[in-house]
Amino acid sequence: MTIPMVEARGVRKAYAGVEVLKGVDLVVARGEVTCLIGPSGSGKSTLLRCMNHLEKHDAGELRVDGELVGYEARGHKLYERNDRQICHERSQIGMVFQRFNLFQHLTAIENVTIGQIHVKRIANDEAQMRAKELLARVGLSGKDALYPSQLSGGQQQRVAIARALAMNPKLMLFDEPTSALDPELVGEVLDVMRDLASSGMTMIVVTHEMNFAREVANTVYFLDGGVIEESGNPREVLTAPSSERLKSFLSKVL
């Protein structure tokens, strides 16, 4: 049996006693694109951040590539992995944030090489070559020496995608990657993500871009109030939703 790239079973998470994930089940197959949609505060970003242990889930089971995220089982108990082990786990999962999170004092190419050199221990020349290839792939040839402040929001987000890809991840997580962009810059980032999807990269995308979800995703999950209200093929779920809550949500965002 093929092991899913991501599997969540009964995942729960609370902040200060307020439960934001209430027993979420989710399966993402290798090479597939999954979109998480829903209103603000529904738990989408929290679920995504639990997948690389930026947030610690309180209960349930969460696995990436068959391995427990952030924990290891000893007997019948779970123990949190140490910082070195968690860092290694994260190095295999690319994460693209809403606000780019680039190092402002580093150039575009330095942002893309820093993880390769300091985490992967790749030689500088090799890291530079890989960074140039990735910047070209995201449409930023010739922008190597520019700092984030000299780039548009769309260009900064494409540098962030190149930086994540430089670590050769087996899974890419996108947390509302276009929501901080001016409308005319959204398309250039979505085009890069479409290219990634067509290359077979496993991707989980928190997004409000319903057209992207319909066109690119294999599966869409609609979260509301910390639970999955509806899921399935996006062409069916987004065209003929069965739940009244999803119908209401789509009437506001489409």
mmCIF file of C-alpha atoms in Angstrom:
data_model
loop_
_atom_site.group_PDB
_atom_site.id
_atom_site.type_symbol
_atom_site.label_atom_id
_atom_site.label_comp_id
_atom_site.label_asym_id
_atom_site.label_seq_id
_atom_site.Cartn_x
_atom_site.Cartn_y
_atom_site.Cartn_z
ATOM 1 C CA MET A 1 0.000 0.000 0.000
ATOM 2 C CA THR A 2 1.325 3.442 -0.917
ATOM 3 C CA ILE A 3 1.990 5.626 2.123
ATOM 4 C CA PRO A 4 0.281 9.052 1.862
ATOM 5 C CA MET A 5 2.532 12.093 1.940
ATOM 6 C CA VAL A 6 0.375 13.632 4.686
ATOM 7 C CA GLU A 7 -2.113 11.948 6.970
ATOM 8 C CA ALA A 8 -4.023 13.593 9.822
ATOM 9 C CA ARG A 9 -6.224 11.586 12.159
ATOM 10 C CA GLY A 10 -8.296 13.317 14.835
ATOM 11 C CA VAL A 11 -5.927 16.306 15.064
ATOM 12 C CA ARG A 12 -6.835 18.797 17.771
ATOM 13 C CA LYS A 13 -5.303 22.104 18.785
ATOM 14 C CA ALA A 14 -6.367 24.701 21.357
ATOM 15 C CA TYR A 15 -5.101 28.145 22.319
ATOM 16 C CA ALA A 16 -5.814 29.312 25.874
ATOM 17 C CA GLY A 17 -8.596 26.770 26.173
ATOM 18 C CA VAL A 18 -10.226 27.680 22.857
ATOM 19 C CA GLU A 19 -10.182 24.724 20.483
ATOM 20 C CA VAL A 20 -9.322 25.772 16.912
ATOM 21 C CA LEU A 21 -8.920 22.263 15.471
ATOM 22 C CA LYS A 22 -11.576 19.823 16.614
ATOM 23 C CA GLY A 23 -10.548 16.410 15.363
ATOM 24 C CA VAL A 24 -9.436 16.943 11.764
ATOM 25 C CA ASP A 25 -8.965 13.991 9.394
ATOM 26 C CA LEU A 26 -7.130 14.556 6.117
ATOM 27 C CA VAL A 27 -5.135 12.519 3.603
ATOM 28 C CA VAL A 28 -2.857 13.941 0.893
ATOM 29 C CA ALA A 29 -1.435 11.549 -1.688
ATOM 30 C CA ARG A 30 2.025 11.947 -3.176
ATOM 31 C CA GLY A 31 2.195 14.275 -6.141
ATOM 32 C CA GLU A 32 -1.210 15.788 -5.441
ATOM 33 C CA VAL A 33 -2.275 19.374 -4.806
ATOM 34 C CA THR A 34 -4.640 19.931 -1.894
ATOM 35 C CA CYS A 35 -6.297 23.268 -1.161
ATOM 36 C CA LEU A 36 -7.624 24.247 2.258
ATOM 37 C CA ILE A 37 -10.378 26.836 2.033
ATOM 38 C CA GLY A 38 -12.664 28.461 4.567
ATOM 39 C CA PRO A 39 -13.306 31.685 6.478
ATOM 40 C CA SER A 40 -10.685 33.411 8.596
ATOM 41 C CA GLY A 41 -10.275 31.690 11.955
ATOM 42 C CA SER A 42 -11.478 28.321 10.667
ATOM 43 C CA GLY A 43 -8.185 26.561 11.525
ATOM 44 C CA LYS A 44 -6.619 26.326 8.051
ATOM 45 C CA SER A 45 -3.295 28.007 8.852
ATOM 46 C CA THR A 46 -3.066 26.273 12.223
ATOM 47 C CA LEU A 47 -3.471 22.884 10.556
ATOM 48 C CA LEU A 48 -0.802 23.785 8.008
ATOM 49 C CA ARG A 49 1.635 24.939 10.698
ATOM 50 C CA CYS A 50 1.094 21.714 12.645
ATOM 51 C CA MET A 51 2.355 19.803 9.605
ATOM 52 C CA ASN A 52 5.907 21.043 10.151
ATOM 53 C CA HIS A 53 5.638 21.402 13.940
ATOM 54 C CA LEU A 54 5.623 25.212 13.942
ATOM 55 C CA GLU A 55 2.549 24.559 16.071
ATOM 56 C CA LYS A 56 2.272 21.514 18.329
ATOM 57 C CA HIS A 57 -1.003 19.661 17.975
ATOM 58 C CA ASP A 58 -2.577 18.638 21.274
ATOM 59 C CA ALA A 59 -4.151 15.335 20.279
ATOM 60 C CA GLY A 60 -4.559 13.014 17.350
ATOM 61 C CA GLU A 61 -1.962 11.746 14.932
ATOM 62 C CA LEU A 62 -0.184 13.665 12.190
ATOM 63 C CA ARG A 63 2.247 11.993 9.800
ATOM 64 C CA VAL A 64 4.343 13.219 6.880
ATOM 65 C CA ASP A 65 5.776 10.533 4.609
ATOM 66 C CA GLY A 66 4.743 7.921 7.148
ATOM 67 C CA GLU A 67 6.638 9.507 10.054
ATOM 68 C CA LEU A 68 5.037 11.178 13.066
ATOM 69 C CA VAL A 69 5.458 14.955 12.941
ATOM 70 C CA GLY A 70 7.439 16.321 15.884
ATOM 71 C CA TYR A 71 7.167 13.167 17.979
ATOM 72 C CA GLU A 72 8.410 9.613 18.199
ATOM 73 C CA ALA A 73 6.621 6.650 19.732
ATOM 74 C CA ARG A 74 8.273 4.709 22.536
ATOM 75 C CA GLY A 75 6.023 1.943 23.667
ATOM 76 C CA HIS A 76 2.575 3.454 24.107
ATOM 77 C CA LYS A 77 3.803 7.013 24.717
ATOM 78 C CA LEU A 78 4.809 9.863 22.424
ATOM 79 C CA TYR A 79 7.910 11.936 23.109
ATOM 80 C CA GLU A 80 8.736 15.200 21.384
ATOM 81 C CA ARG A 81 11.788 15.021 19.161
ATOM 82 C CA ASN A 82 14.806 17.170 20.022
ATOM 83 C CA ASP A 83 15.556 20.447 18.233
ATOM 84 C CA ARG A 84 18.061 18.864 15.845
ATOM 85 C CA GLN A 85 15.590 16.182 14.775
ATOM 86 C CA ILE A 86 12.795 18.720 14.320
ATOM 87 C CA CYS A 87 15.093 20.953 12.259
ATOM 88 C CA HIS A 88 15.881 17.977 10.030
ATOM 89 C CA GLU A 89 12.165 17.260 9.598
ATOM 90 C CA ARG A 90 11.462 20.874 8.649
ATOM 91 C CA SER A 91 14.312 20.933 6.133
ATOM 92 C CA GLN A 92 12.337 18.399 4.081
ATOM 93 C CA ILE A 93 9.154 20.485 4.064
ATOM 94 C CA GLY A 94 9.083 23.763 2.157
ATOM 95 C CA MET A 95 6.991 26.548 3.690
ATOM 96 C CA VAL A 96 5.881 29.723 1.939
ATOM 97 C CA PHE A 97 4.308 32.343 4.183
ATOM 98 C CA GLN A 98 1.818 35.117 3.566
ATOM 99 C CA ARG A 99 4.383 37.837 4.353
ATOM 100 C CA PHE A 100 7.343 36.372 2.424
ATOM 101 C CA ASN A 101 9.648 36.231 5.508
ATOM 102 C CA LEU A 102 12.763 37.015 3.480
ATOM 103 C CA PHE A 103 15.961 38.185 5.161
ATOM 104 C CA GLN A 104 15.931 41.901 4.375
ATOM 105 C CA HIS A 105 19.712 42.287 4.681
ATOM 106 C CA LEU A 106 20.398 39.538 2.123
ATOM 107 C CA THR A 107 20.107 39.688 -1.663
ATOM 108 C CA ALA A 108 17.734 37.438 -3.582
ATOM 109 C CA ILE A 109 20.422 34.877 -4.315
ATOM 110 C CA GLU A 110 21.715 34.991 -0.724
ATOM 111 C CA ASN A 111 18.188 34.313 0.543
ATOM 112 C CA VAL A 112 18.065 31.222 -1.675
ATOM 113 C CA THR A 113 21.546 29.922 -0.800
ATOM 114 C CA ILE A 114 21.561 30.452 2.987
ATOM 115 C CA GLY A 115 19.559 27.325 3.855
ATOM 116 C CA GLN A 116 21.508 25.175 1.427
ATOM 117 C CA ILE A 117 24.825 26.253 2.939
ATOM 118 C CA HIS A 118 23.978 26.301 6.642
ATOM 119 C CA VAL A 119 21.379 23.512 6.898
ATOM 120 C CA LYS A 120 22.140 21.186 3.990
ATOM 121 C CA ARG A 121 25.913 21.873 4.225
ATOM 122 C CA ILE A 122 26.137 22.276 0.449
ATOM 123 C CA ALA A 123 29.294 23.914 -0.933
ATOM 124 C CA ASN A 124 28.916 27.596 -1.789
ATOM 125 C CA ASP A 125 29.561 27.173 -5.543
ATOM 126 C CA GLU A 126 26.980 24.408 -5.827
ATOM 127 C CA ALA A 127 24.459 26.396 -3.774
ATOM 128 C CA GLN A 128 24.981 29.450 -5.991
ATOM 129 C CA MET A 129 24.413 27.398 -9.136
ATOM 130 C CA ARG A 130 21.257 25.838 -7.710
ATOM 131 C CA ALA A 131 19.974 29.263 -6.594
ATOM 132 C CA LYS A 132 20.500 30.766 -10.049
ATOM 133 C CA GLU A 133 18.594 27.879 -11.637
ATOM 134 C CA LEU A 134 15.698 28.284 -9.209
ATOM 135 C CA LEU A 135 15.509 32.057 -9.570
ATOM 136 C CA ALA A 136 15.336 31.525 -13.325
ATOM 137 C CA ARG A 137 12.615 28.921 -12.835
ATOM 138 C CA VAL A 138 10.442 31.429 -10.954
ATOM 139 C CA GLY A 139 11.067 34.121 -13.568
ATOM 140 C CA LEU A 140 13.697 36.156 -11.731
ATOM 141 C CA SER A 141 16.790 35.820 -13.905
ATOM 142 C CA GLY A 142 18.955 38.911 -13.489
ATOM 143 C CA LYS A 143 17.494 39.781 -10.067
ATOM 144 C CA ASP A 144 20.177 37.866 -8.097
ATOM 145 C CA ALA A 145 21.846 40.926 -6.546
ATOM 146 C CA LEU A 146 18.676 42.826 -5.600
ATOM 147 C CA TYR A 147 17.514 43.129 -1.988
ATOM 148 C CA PRO A 148 13.895 42.454 -0.974
ATOM 149 C CA SER A 149 13.220 46.199 -0.673
ATOM 150 C CA GLN A 150 14.100 46.528 -4.370
ATOM 151 C CA LEU A 151 11.595 43.855 -5.431
ATOM 152 C CA SER A 152 7.829 43.950 -5.820
ATOM 153 C CA GLY A 153 5.679 41.851 -3.509
ATOM 154 C CA GLY A 154 5.157 39.268 -6.231
ATOM 155 C CA GLN A 155 8.888 39.067 -6.877
ATOM 156 C CA GLN A 156 9.600 38.689 -3.153
ATOM 157 C CA GLN A 157 7.115 35.841 -2.904
ATOM 158 C CA ARG A 158 8.742 34.135 -5.893
ATOM 159 C CA VAL A 159 12.135 34.435 -4.156
ATOM 160 C CA ALA A 160 10.496 32.815 -1.106
ATOM 161 C CA ILE A 161 9.282 29.938 -3.284
ATOM 162 C CA ALA A 162 12.766 29.527 -4.786
ATOM 163 C CA ARG A 163 14.255 29.522 -1.274
ATOM 164 C CA ALA A 164 11.886 26.743 -0.204
ATOM 165 C CA LEU A 165 12.598 24.706 -3.339
ATOM 166 C CA ALA A 166 16.355 25.048 -2.798
ATOM 167 C CA MET A 167 16.071 22.640 0.126
ATOM 168 C CA ASN A 168 14.751 19.948 -2.249
ATOM 169 C CA PRO A 169 11.588 19.374 -0.181
ATOM 170 C CA LYS A 170 9.283 16.411 -0.555
ATOM 171 C CA LEU A 171 6.292 18.558 0.428
ATOM 172 C CA MET A 172 5.466 22.249 -0.104
ATOM 173 C CA LEU A 173 3.144 24.158 2.227
ATOM 174 C CA PHE A 174 1.688 27.517 1.151
ATOM 175 C CA ASP A 175 -0.056 29.695 3.760
ATOM 176 C CA GLU A 176 -2.186 32.189 1.804
ATOM 177 C CA PRO A 177 0.770 33.026 -0.473
ATOM 178 C CA THR A 178 -1.076 35.695 -2.470
ATOM 179 C CA SER A 179 -3.186 37.420 0.181
ATOM 180 C CA ALA A 180 -0.585 40.136 0.892
ATOM 181 C CA LEU A 181 -0.124 40.980 -2.792
ATOM 182 C CA ASP A 182 -1.655 43.703 -4.921
ATOM 183 C CA PRO A 183 -4.249 42.126 -7.262
ATOM 184 C CA GLU A 184 -2.137 42.604 -10.393
ATOM 185 C CA LEU A 185 0.753 40.653 -8.817
ATOM 186 C CA VAL A 186 -1.273 37.608 -7.765
ATOM 187 C CA GLY A 187 -1.146 35.949 -11.187
ATOM 188 C CA GLU A 188 2.641 35.813 -11.393
ATOM 189 C CA VAL A 189 2.851 33.860 -8.128
ATOM 190 C CA LEU A 190 -0.018 31.525 -9.059
ATOM 191 C CA ASP A 191 1.697 30.808 -12.384
ATOM 192 C CA VAL A 192 4.804 29.597 -10.524
ATOM 193 C CA MET A 193 2.609 27.423 -8.305
ATOM 194 C CA ARG A 194 0.845 25.961 -11.341
ATOM 195 C CA ASP A 195 4.241 25.079 -12.798
ATOM 196 C CA LEU A 196 5.221 23.369 -9.542
ATOM 197 C CA ALA A 197 1.970 21.405 -9.500
ATOM 198 C CA SER A 198 2.495 20.224 -13.078
ATOM 199 C CA SER A 199 5.994 19.012 -12.141
ATOM 200 C CA GLY A 200 4.491 16.586 -9.598
ATOM 201 C CA MET A 201 5.323 18.443 -6.372
ATOM 202 C CA THR A 202 3.078 17.521 -3.454
ATOM 203 C CA MET A 203 1.491 20.785 -2.324
ATOM 204 C CA ILE A 204 -0.934 21.881 0.383
ATOM 205 C CA VAL A 205 -2.238 25.395 -0.178
ATOM 206 C CA VAL A 206 -4.289 27.563 2.163
ATOM 207 C CA THR A 207 -5.966 29.961 -0.242
ATOM 208 C CA HIS A 208 -8.897 32.212 -1.053
ATOM 209 C CA GLU A 209 -8.154 31.890 -4.770
ATOM 210 C CA MET A 210 -11.089 29.689 -5.751
ATOM 211 C CA ASN A 211 -10.215 29.641 -9.449
ATOM 212 C CA PHE A 212 -6.741 28.313 -8.615
ATOM 213 C CA ALA A 213 -8.277 25.637 -6.383
ATOM 214 C CA ARG A 214 -10.720 24.624 -9.104
ATOM 215 C CA GLU A 215 -8.076 24.484 -11.836
ATOM 216 C CA VAL A 216 -5.089 22.978 -10.026
ATOM 217 C CA ALA A 217 -6.163 21.077 -6.905
ATOM 218 C CA ASN A 218 -6.871 17.359 -6.830
ATOM 219 C CA THR A 219 -8.792 17.746 -3.566
ATOM 220 C CA VAL A 220 -10.246 20.661 -1.680
ATOM 221 C CA TYR A 221 -11.111 20.705 2.036
ATOM 222 C CA PHE A 222 -13.541 23.294 3.404
ATOM 223 C CA LEU A 223 -12.853 24.069 7.074
ATOM 224 C CA ASP A 224 -15.200 25.986 9.330
ATOM 225 C CA GLY A 225 -15.020 26.288 13.091
ATOM 226 C CA GLY A 226 -12.126 23.844 13.345
ATOM 227 C CA VAL A 227 -13.799 20.971 11.511
ATOM 228 C CA ILE A 228 -13.885 19.826 7.891
ATOM 229 C CA GLU A 229 -17.395 20.550 6.673
ATOM 230 C CA GLU A 230 -16.925 19.237 3.149
ATOM 231 C CA SER A 231 -14.204 17.818 0.929
ATOM 232 C CA GLY A 232 -13.723 16.265 -2.486
ATOM 233 C CA ASN A 233 -12.997 17.032 -6.118
ATOM 234 C CA PRO A 234 -12.855 20.848 -6.407
ATOM 235 C CA ARG A 235 -14.871 20.914 -9.627
ATOM 236 C CA GLU A 236 -17.711 19.222 -7.767
ATOM 237 C CA VAL A 237 -17.324 20.779 -4.317
ATOM 238 C CA LEU A 238 -16.945 24.349 -5.594
ATOM 239 C CA THR A 239 -19.616 24.055 -8.280
ATOM 240 C CA ALA A 240 -22.291 22.111 -6.413
ATOM 241 C CA PRO A 241 -21.551 22.259 -2.652
ATOM 242 C CA SER A 242 -23.772 20.090 -0.492
ATOM 243 C CA SER A 243 -23.492 22.000 2.794
ATOM 244 C CA GLU A 244 -25.330 25.263 3.378
ATOM 245 C CA ARG A 245 -22.264 26.660 5.118
ATOM 246 C CA LEU A 246 -20.059 26.157 2.060
ATOM 247 C CA LYS A 247 -22.757 27.571 -0.214
ATOM 248 C CA SER A 248 -22.824 30.698 1.965
ATOM 249 C CA PHE A 249 -19.018 30.973 1.992
ATOM 250 C CA LEU A 250 -18.717 30.635 -1.779
ATOM 251 C CA SER A 251 -21.440 33.214 -2.365
ATOM 252 C CA LYS A 252 -19.207 35.739 -0.581
ATOM 253 C CA VAL A 253 -15.811 34.895 -2.129
ATOM 254 C CA LEU A 254 -16.696 34.086 -5.735
#
